[in-house]
């Protein structure tokens, strides 16, 4: 079956712009989580959605937001981009609970210039 | 709050030698524990997980990890590494009442010829 699909793979944006990243989970997976990966901070949890509801949230500013659709696909949005938002954004899906194990997508590499 | 400490940011080891990647966690509740591997330019892949039962868990490619509750550790071991094991390895924890997985900062495994 198809894995977790993230689009686009690469993105270059200018400071102050906004960006939307997309994630299609594995068919049947209802939980989608988002992580930011940087060399200095490692993997930082952004948020998790389950059945269109945000179930968990990390410690990121309100510029970072997300949503999940009825088909479990998820989007995350970052408004007013800053240079420090440059990172690899990873999406992960699981059947219901994170403890069953995530399946990760290949990520979206965002560069803010 | 839960946290994960990977004591070594990089581990060099000769091919066919044994390796241990160390991981300690802090949590006030029972936890689920994971090891993920990230190959260059890819997302993370689940290597193995401990949910309950036997404290020794194994992966299909020769890695094993042992859950030690008294030492709050979940070290990853392999008796003989191959060049294909070159990757970054992440230890992770999830409280079994939560659906957020917290990752350590990763250990980069360098296999020397």
PDB file of C-alpha atoms in Angstrom:
ATOM      1  CA  UNK A   1       0.000   0.000   0.000  1.00  0.00           C
ATOM      2  CA  UNK A   2       1.091   3.574  -0.538  1.00  0.00           C
ATOM      3  CA  UNK A   3       3.133   5.214   2.198  1.00  0.00           C
ATOM      4  CA  UNK A   4       2.774   8.650   3.723  1.00  0.00           C
ATOM      5  CA  UNK A   5       2.968  11.266   0.986  1.00  0.00           C
ATOM      6  CA  UNK A   6       4.152  14.787   1.641  1.00  0.00           C
ATOM      7  CA  UNK A   7       4.022  17.583  -0.888  1.00  0.00           C
ATOM      8  CA  UNK A   8       5.931  19.498  -1.969  1.00  0.00           C
ATOM      9  CA  UNK A   9       9.348  17.923  -1.295  1.00  0.00           C
ATOM     10  CA  UNK A  10      11.200  21.214  -1.462  1.00  0.00           C
ATOM     11  CA  UNK A  11      10.075  24.785  -0.993  1.00  0.00           C
ATOM     12  CA  UNK A  12      11.820  28.152  -0.955  1.00  0.00           C
ATOM     13  CA  UNK A  13       9.957  31.089   0.542  1.00  0.00           C
ATOM     14  CA  UNK A  14      10.751  34.661   1.501  1.00  0.00           C
ATOM     15  CA  UNK A  15      10.571  36.047   5.023  1.00  0.00           C
ATOM     16  CA  UNK A  16       7.079  37.277   5.819  1.00  0.00           C
ATOM     17  CA  UNK A  17       5.322  34.965   3.397  1.00  0.00           C
ATOM     18  CA  UNK A  18       3.098  32.089   4.408  1.00  0.00           C
ATOM     19  CA  UNK A  19       3.295  28.445   3.382  1.00  0.00           C
ATOM     20  CA  UNK A  20       1.014  25.408   3.356  1.00  0.00           C
ATOM     21  CA  UNK A  21       2.365  21.876   3.469  1.00  0.00           C
ATOM     22  CA  UNK A  22       0.304  18.788   2.705  1.00  0.00           C
ATOM     23  CA  UNK A  23       0.339  15.250   4.069  1.00  0.00           C
ATOM     24  CA  UNK A  24      -1.626  12.227   2.881  1.00  0.00           C
ATOM     25  CA  UNK A  25      -1.486   9.420   5.443  1.00  0.00           C
ATOM     26  CA  UNK A  26      -1.520   5.711   4.811  1.00  0.00           C
ATOM     27  CA  UNK A  27      -5.001   4.530   3.894  1.00  0.00           C
ATOM     28  CA  UNK A  28      -6.919   3.722   7.058  1.00  0.00           C
ATOM     29  CA  UNK A  29      -4.655   5.753   9.344  1.00  0.00           C
ATOM     30  CA  UNK A  30      -6.651   8.341  11.266  1.00  0.00           C
ATOM     31  CA  UNK A  31      -3.886   9.990  13.278  1.00  0.00           C
ATOM     32  CA  UNK A  32      -1.510  12.474  11.664  1.00  0.00           C
ATOM     33  CA  UNK A  33       1.337  14.163  13.512  1.00  0.00           C
ATOM     34  CA  UNK A  34       3.702  16.887  12.386  1.00  0.00           C
ATOM     35  CA  UNK A  35       7.311  17.420  13.431  1.00  0.00           C
ATOM     36  CA  UNK A  36       9.915  20.065  12.687  1.00  0.00           C
ATOM     37  CA  UNK A  37      13.459  18.729  12.279  1.00  0.00           C
ATOM     38  CA  UNK A  38      16.488  21.011  12.495  1.00  0.00           C
ATOM     39  CA  UNK A  39      20.171  20.209  13.108  1.00  0.00           C
ATOM     40  CA  UNK A  40      20.215  22.137  16.382  1.00  0.00           C
ATOM     41  CA  UNK A  41      16.903  21.157  17.953  1.00  0.00           C
ATOM     42  CA  UNK A  42      16.325  17.722  16.462  1.00  0.00           C
ATOM     43  CA  UNK A  43      12.733  16.590  16.091  1.00  0.00           C
ATOM     44  CA  UNK A  44      10.247  18.935  17.697  1.00  0.00           C
ATOM     45  CA  UNK A  45       6.584  17.958  17.964  1.00  0.00           C
ATOM     46  CA  UNK A  46       4.203  20.443  16.374  1.00  0.00           C
ATOM     47  CA  UNK A  47       0.732  18.907  16.664  1.00  0.00           C
ATOM     48  CA  UNK A  48      -1.325  15.778  16.185  1.00  0.00           C
ATOM     49  CA  UNK A  49      -4.732  15.389  14.587  1.00  0.00           C
ATOM     50  CA  UNK A  50      -7.167  12.541  14.975  1.00  0.00           C
ATOM     51  CA  UNK A  51     -10.549  12.418  13.248  1.00  0.00           C
ATOM     52  CA  UNK A  52     -10.301  16.102  12.241  1.00  0.00           C
ATOM     53  CA  UNK A  53      -9.597  17.241  15.824  1.00  0.00           C
ATOM     54  CA  UNK A  54      -6.331  18.487  17.232  1.00  0.00           C
ATOM     55  CA  UNK A  55      -5.506  15.994  19.969  1.00  0.00           C
ATOM     56  CA  UNK A  56      -2.065  17.228  21.006  1.00  0.00           C
ATOM     57  CA  UNK A  57      -0.072  20.390  20.539  1.00  0.00           C
ATOM     58  CA  UNK A  58       3.593  21.217  20.984  1.00  0.00           C
ATOM     59  CA  UNK A  59       5.210  24.453  22.096  1.00  0.00           C
ATOM     60  CA  UNK A  60       5.235  26.403  18.865  1.00  0.00           C
ATOM     61  CA  UNK A  61       3.908  29.925  18.321  1.00  0.00           C
ATOM     62  CA  UNK A  62       0.465  30.516  16.882  1.00  0.00           C
ATOM     63  CA  UNK A  63       1.997  31.146  13.447  1.00  0.00           C
ATOM     64  CA  UNK A  64       2.056  27.375  13.112  1.00  0.00           C
ATOM     65  CA  UNK A  65      -1.362  25.850  12.548  1.00  0.00           C
ATOM     66  CA  UNK A  66      -2.827  22.735  11.049  1.00  0.00           C
ATOM     67  CA  UNK A  67      -5.988  20.965  10.135  1.00  0.00           C
ATOM     68  CA  UNK A  68      -7.214  17.552   9.116  1.00  0.00           C
ATOM     69  CA  UNK A  69      -9.886  16.732   6.583  1.00  0.00           C
ATOM     70  CA  UNK A  70     -12.517  14.033   6.660  1.00  0.00           C
ATOM     71  CA  UNK A  71     -10.344  11.777   4.471  1.00  0.00           C
ATOM     72  CA  UNK A  72      -7.555  12.104   7.108  1.00  0.00           C
ATOM     73  CA  UNK A  73      -5.350  14.200   4.849  1.00  0.00           C
ATOM     74  CA  UNK A  74      -3.691  16.986   6.794  1.00  0.00           C
ATOM     75  CA  UNK A  75      -2.219  20.373   6.081  1.00  0.00           C
ATOM     76  CA  UNK A  76      -0.002  22.578   8.144  1.00  0.00           C
ATOM     77  CA  UNK A  77       0.349  26.295   7.636  1.00  0.00           C
ATOM     78  CA  UNK A  78       3.062  28.666   8.729  1.00  0.00           C
ATOM     79  CA  UNK A  79       2.303  32.361   8.484  1.00  0.00           C
ATOM     80  CA  UNK A  80       4.741  35.274   8.562  1.00  0.00           C
ATOM     81  CA  UNK A  81       7.734  33.084   7.877  1.00  0.00           C
ATOM     82  CA  UNK A  82      10.985  33.708   9.722  1.00  0.00           C
ATOM     83  CA  UNK A  83      14.504  32.578   8.790  1.00  0.00           C
ATOM     84  CA  UNK A  84      14.439  30.211  11.754  1.00  0.00           C
ATOM     85  CA  UNK A  85      11.509  28.326  10.257  1.00  0.00           C
ATOM     86  CA  UNK A  86      13.881  26.770   7.738  1.00  0.00           C
ATOM     87  CA  UNK A  87      13.687  23.055   8.498  1.00  0.00           C
ATOM     88  CA  UNK A  88      12.589  19.642   7.359  1.00  0.00           C
ATOM     89  CA  UNK A  89       8.902  19.213   8.200  1.00  0.00           C
ATOM     90  CA  UNK A  90       7.920  15.622   8.731  1.00  0.00           C
ATOM     91  CA  UNK A  91       4.457  14.162   8.791  1.00  0.00           C
ATOM     92  CA  UNK A  92       3.711  10.825  10.423  1.00  0.00           C
ATOM     93  CA  UNK A  93       0.573   8.731  10.473  1.00  0.00           C
ATOM     94  CA  UNK A  94      -0.646   5.906  12.661  1.00  0.00           C
ATOM     95  CA  UNK A  95      -3.786   3.792  12.909  1.00  0.00           C
ATOM     96  CA  UNK A  96      -5.172   5.399  16.031  1.00  0.00           C
ATOM     97  CA  UNK A  97      -2.622   5.798  18.767  1.00  0.00           C
ATOM     98  CA  UNK A  98       1.009   6.834  18.447  1.00  0.00           C
ATOM     99  CA  UNK A  99       2.032   3.799  20.453  1.00  0.00           C
ATOM    100  CA  UNK A 100       1.257   1.532  17.518  1.00  0.00           C
ATOM    101  CA  UNK A 101       4.144   3.217  15.737  1.00  0.00           C
ATOM    102  CA  UNK A 102       4.344   6.056  13.308  1.00  0.00           C
ATOM    103  CA  UNK A 103       4.971   5.784   9.590  1.00  0.00           C
ATOM    104  CA  UNK A 104       6.809   8.859   8.407  1.00  0.00           C
ATOM    105  CA  UNK A 105       6.742  10.628   5.096  1.00  0.00           C
ATOM    106  CA  UNK A 106       9.951  11.794   3.416  1.00  0.00           C
ATOM    107  CA  UNK A 107       9.331  15.350   4.543  1.00  0.00           C
ATOM    108  CA  UNK A 108       9.135  18.805   3.044  1.00  0.00           C
ATOM    109  CA  UNK A 109      12.370  20.797   3.090  1.00  0.00           C
ATOM    110  CA  UNK A 110      11.448  24.431   3.671  1.00  0.00           C
ATOM    111  CA  UNK A 111      14.052  27.126   3.135  1.00  0.00           C
ATOM    112  CA  UNK A 112      13.216  30.690   4.152  1.00  0.00           C
ATOM    113  CA  UNK A 113      15.380  33.382   2.577  1.00  0.00           C
TER     114      UNK A 113
ATOM    115  CA  UNK B   1       7.323  16.172  31.448  1.00  0.00           C
ATOM    116  CA  UNK B   2       8.829  13.384  29.442  1.00  0.00           C
ATOM    117  CA  UNK B   3      12.263  13.698  27.890  1.00  0.00           C
ATOM    118  CA  UNK B   4      14.741  11.524  26.068  1.00  0.00           C
ATOM    119  CA  UNK B   5      18.514  11.772  26.299  1.00  0.00           C
ATOM    120  CA  UNK B   6      20.768  10.190  23.752  1.00  0.00           C
ATOM    121  CA  UNK B   7      24.165  10.413  25.322  1.00  0.00           C
ATOM    122  CA  UNK B   8      26.229  10.319  22.147  1.00  0.00           C
ATOM    123  CA  UNK B   9      25.654  12.594  19.169  1.00  0.00           C
ATOM    124  CA  UNK B  10      28.024  10.549  17.006  1.00  0.00           C
ATOM    125  CA  UNK B  11      29.375   7.008  17.309  1.00  0.00           C
ATOM    126  CA  UNK B  12      32.175   5.788  15.012  1.00  0.00           C
ATOM    127  CA  UNK B  13      32.624   2.025  14.828  1.00  0.00           C
ATOM    128  CA  UNK B  14      34.533  -0.343  12.575  1.00  0.00           C
ATOM    129  CA  UNK B  15      32.599  -2.590  10.219  1.00  0.00           C
ATOM    130  CA  UNK B  16      31.731  -5.968  11.788  1.00  0.00           C
ATOM    131  CA  UNK B  17      32.345  -4.603  15.289  1.00  0.00           C
ATOM    132  CA  UNK B  18      29.576  -4.447  17.930  1.00  0.00           C
ATOM    133  CA  UNK B  19      27.847  -1.182  18.744  1.00  0.00           C
ATOM    134  CA  UNK B  20      25.668   0.205  21.516  1.00  0.00           C
ATOM    135  CA  UNK B  21      23.678   3.429  21.163  1.00  0.00           C
ATOM    136  CA  UNK B  22      22.605   4.749  24.530  1.00  0.00           C
ATOM    137  CA  UNK B  23      19.208   6.158  25.434  1.00  0.00           C
ATOM    138  CA  UNK B  24      17.794   7.284  28.751  1.00  0.00           C
ATOM    139  CA  UNK B  25      14.332   8.670  29.342  1.00  0.00           C
ATOM    140  CA  UNK B  26      12.505  10.466  32.095  1.00  0.00           C
ATOM    141  CA  UNK B  27       8.844   9.942  32.721  1.00  0.00           C
ATOM    142  CA  UNK B  28       6.548   9.811  35.686  1.00  0.00           C
ATOM    143  CA  UNK B  29       4.252   7.270  34.073  1.00  0.00           C
ATOM    144  CA  UNK B  30       4.563   4.025  32.216  1.00  0.00           C
ATOM    145  CA  UNK B  31       5.896   4.531  28.737  1.00  0.00           C
ATOM    146  CA  UNK B  32       6.170   3.060  25.330  1.00  0.00           C
ATOM    147  CA  UNK B  33       9.682   3.175  23.860  1.00  0.00           C
ATOM    148  CA  UNK B  34      10.863   3.269  20.268  1.00  0.00           C
ATOM    149  CA  UNK B  35      13.941   3.367  18.106  1.00  0.00           C
ATOM    150  CA  UNK B  36      13.687   4.982  14.693  1.00  0.00           C
ATOM    151  CA  UNK B  37      16.324   5.138  11.956  1.00  0.00           C
ATOM    152  CA  UNK B  38      16.775   7.891   9.393  1.00  0.00           C
ATOM    153  CA  UNK B  39      18.838   7.271   6.266  1.00  0.00           C
ATOM    154  CA  UNK B  40      20.146  10.301   4.349  1.00  0.00           C
ATOM    155  CA  UNK B  41      17.446  12.376   2.652  1.00  0.00           C
ATOM    156  CA  UNK B  42      14.665  10.172   3.950  1.00  0.00           C
ATOM    157  CA  UNK B  43      12.026  10.235   6.653  1.00  0.00           C
ATOM    158  CA  UNK B  44      12.235   8.127   9.787  1.00  0.00           C
ATOM    159  CA  UNK B  45      11.551   4.406   9.832  1.00  0.00           C
ATOM    160  CA  UNK B  46      10.468   2.431  12.889  1.00  0.00           C
ATOM    161  CA  UNK B  47      13.261   0.039  13.882  1.00  0.00           C
ATOM    162  CA  UNK B  48      11.726  -1.560  16.994  1.00  0.00           C
ATOM    163  CA  UNK B  49       9.409  -0.770  19.882  1.00  0.00           C
ATOM    164  CA  UNK B  50       8.694  -1.786  23.438  1.00  0.00           C
ATOM    165  CA  UNK B  51       5.062  -1.653  24.534  1.00  0.00           C
ATOM    166  CA  UNK B  52       4.904  -4.328  27.249  1.00  0.00           C
ATOM    167  CA  UNK B  53       5.969  -7.890  27.950  1.00  0.00           C
ATOM    168  CA  UNK B  54       9.501  -9.093  27.282  1.00  0.00           C
ATOM    169  CA  UNK B  55      12.028  -6.370  27.996  1.00  0.00           C
ATOM    170  CA  UNK B  56      14.228  -7.450  25.089  1.00  0.00           C
ATOM    171  CA  UNK B  57      12.925  -6.497  21.663  1.00  0.00           C
ATOM    172  CA  UNK B  58      14.498  -7.270  18.312  1.00  0.00           C
ATOM    173  CA  UNK B  59      14.342  -5.877  14.808  1.00  0.00           C
ATOM    174  CA  UNK B  60      14.496  -7.836  11.569  1.00  0.00           C
ATOM    175  CA  UNK B  61      17.948  -6.492  10.672  1.00  0.00           C
ATOM    176  CA  UNK B  62      19.835  -7.644  13.736  1.00  0.00           C
ATOM    177  CA  UNK B  63      19.349  -4.739  16.147  1.00  0.00           C
ATOM    178  CA  UNK B  64      17.974  -5.301  19.641  1.00  0.00           C
ATOM    179  CA  UNK B  65      17.088  -3.065  22.558  1.00  0.00           C
ATOM    180  CA  UNK B  66      16.486  -3.809  26.200  1.00  0.00           C
ATOM    181  CA  UNK B  67      14.051  -1.925  28.388  1.00  0.00           C
ATOM    182  CA  UNK B  68      15.502  -1.353  31.846  1.00  0.00           C
ATOM    183  CA  UNK B  69      12.912   0.263  34.077  1.00  0.00           C
ATOM    184  CA  UNK B  70      15.172   0.737  37.097  1.00  0.00           C
ATOM    185  CA  UNK B  71      17.771   2.572  35.028  1.00  0.00           C
ATOM    186  CA  UNK B  72      15.170   4.211  32.758  1.00  0.00           C
ATOM    187  CA  UNK B  73      17.182   3.123  29.752  1.00  0.00           C
ATOM    188  CA  UNK B  74      16.469   1.617  26.355  1.00  0.00           C
ATOM    189  CA  UNK B  75      19.891   1.092  24.748  1.00  0.00           C
ATOM    190  CA  UNK B  76      20.152  -0.164  21.180  1.00  0.00           C
ATOM    191  CA  UNK B  77      22.717  -2.832  20.306  1.00  0.00           C
ATOM    192  CA  UNK B  78      23.955  -4.760  17.314  1.00  0.00           C
ATOM    193  CA  UNK B  79      26.635  -7.473  17.572  1.00  0.00           C
ATOM    194  CA  UNK B  80      28.143  -6.780  14.134  1.00  0.00           C
ATOM    195  CA  UNK B  81      27.501  -3.649  12.070  1.00  0.00           C
ATOM    196  CA  UNK B  82      27.585  -3.274   8.299  1.00  0.00           C
ATOM    197  CA  UNK B  83      28.276  -0.272   6.129  1.00  0.00           C
ATOM    198  CA  UNK B  84      24.555  -0.182   5.311  1.00  0.00           C
ATOM    199  CA  UNK B  85      23.808   0.630   8.963  1.00  0.00           C
ATOM    200  CA  UNK B  86      25.204   4.121   8.430  1.00  0.00           C
ATOM    201  CA  UNK B  87      22.327   6.380   9.483  1.00  0.00           C
ATOM    202  CA  UNK B  88      21.003   8.513  12.291  1.00  0.00           C
ATOM    203  CA  UNK B  89      19.184   6.693  15.074  1.00  0.00           C
ATOM    204  CA  UNK B  90      16.505   8.265  17.231  1.00  0.00           C
ATOM    205  CA  UNK B  91      15.242   7.005  20.545  1.00  0.00           C
ATOM    206  CA  UNK B  92      11.675   8.045  21.400  1.00  0.00           C
ATOM    207  CA  UNK B  93       9.175   7.791  24.235  1.00  0.00           C
ATOM    208  CA  UNK B  94       5.402   8.030  24.432  1.00  0.00           C
ATOM    209  CA  UNK B  95       3.491   7.999  27.715  1.00  0.00           C
ATOM    210  CA  UNK B  96       0.861   5.323  27.362  1.00  0.00           C
ATOM    211  CA  UNK B  97      -1.891   7.763  28.161  1.00  0.00           C
ATOM    212  CA  UNK B  98      -0.772  10.269  25.559  1.00  0.00           C
ATOM    213  CA  UNK B  99      -0.423  10.231  21.834  1.00  0.00           C
ATOM    214  CA  UNK B 100       2.635  12.354  21.468  1.00  0.00           C
ATOM    215  CA  UNK B 101       5.994  10.779  20.768  1.00  0.00           C
ATOM    216  CA  UNK B 102       8.990  12.671  22.107  1.00  0.00           C
ATOM    217  CA  UNK B 103      12.269  12.101  20.288  1.00  0.00           C
ATOM    218  CA  UNK B 104      15.852  12.318  21.442  1.00  0.00           C
ATOM    219  CA  UNK B 105      18.286  14.423  19.449  1.00  0.00           C
ATOM    220  CA  UNK B 106      19.640  11.449  17.584  1.00  0.00           C
ATOM    221  CA  UNK B 107      22.913   9.530  17.327  1.00  0.00           C
ATOM    222  CA  UNK B 108      24.762   9.461  14.049  1.00  0.00           C
ATOM    223  CA  UNK B 109      26.332   6.061  13.452  1.00  0.00           C
ATOM    224  CA  UNK B 110      29.492   6.142  11.325  1.00  0.00           C
ATOM    225  CA  UNK B 111      30.733   2.815  10.054  1.00  0.00           C
ATOM    226  CA  UNK B 112      34.485   2.806   9.411  1.00  0.00           C
ATOM    227  CA  UNK B 113      35.900   0.426   6.776  1.00  0.00           C
TER     228      UNK B 113
END
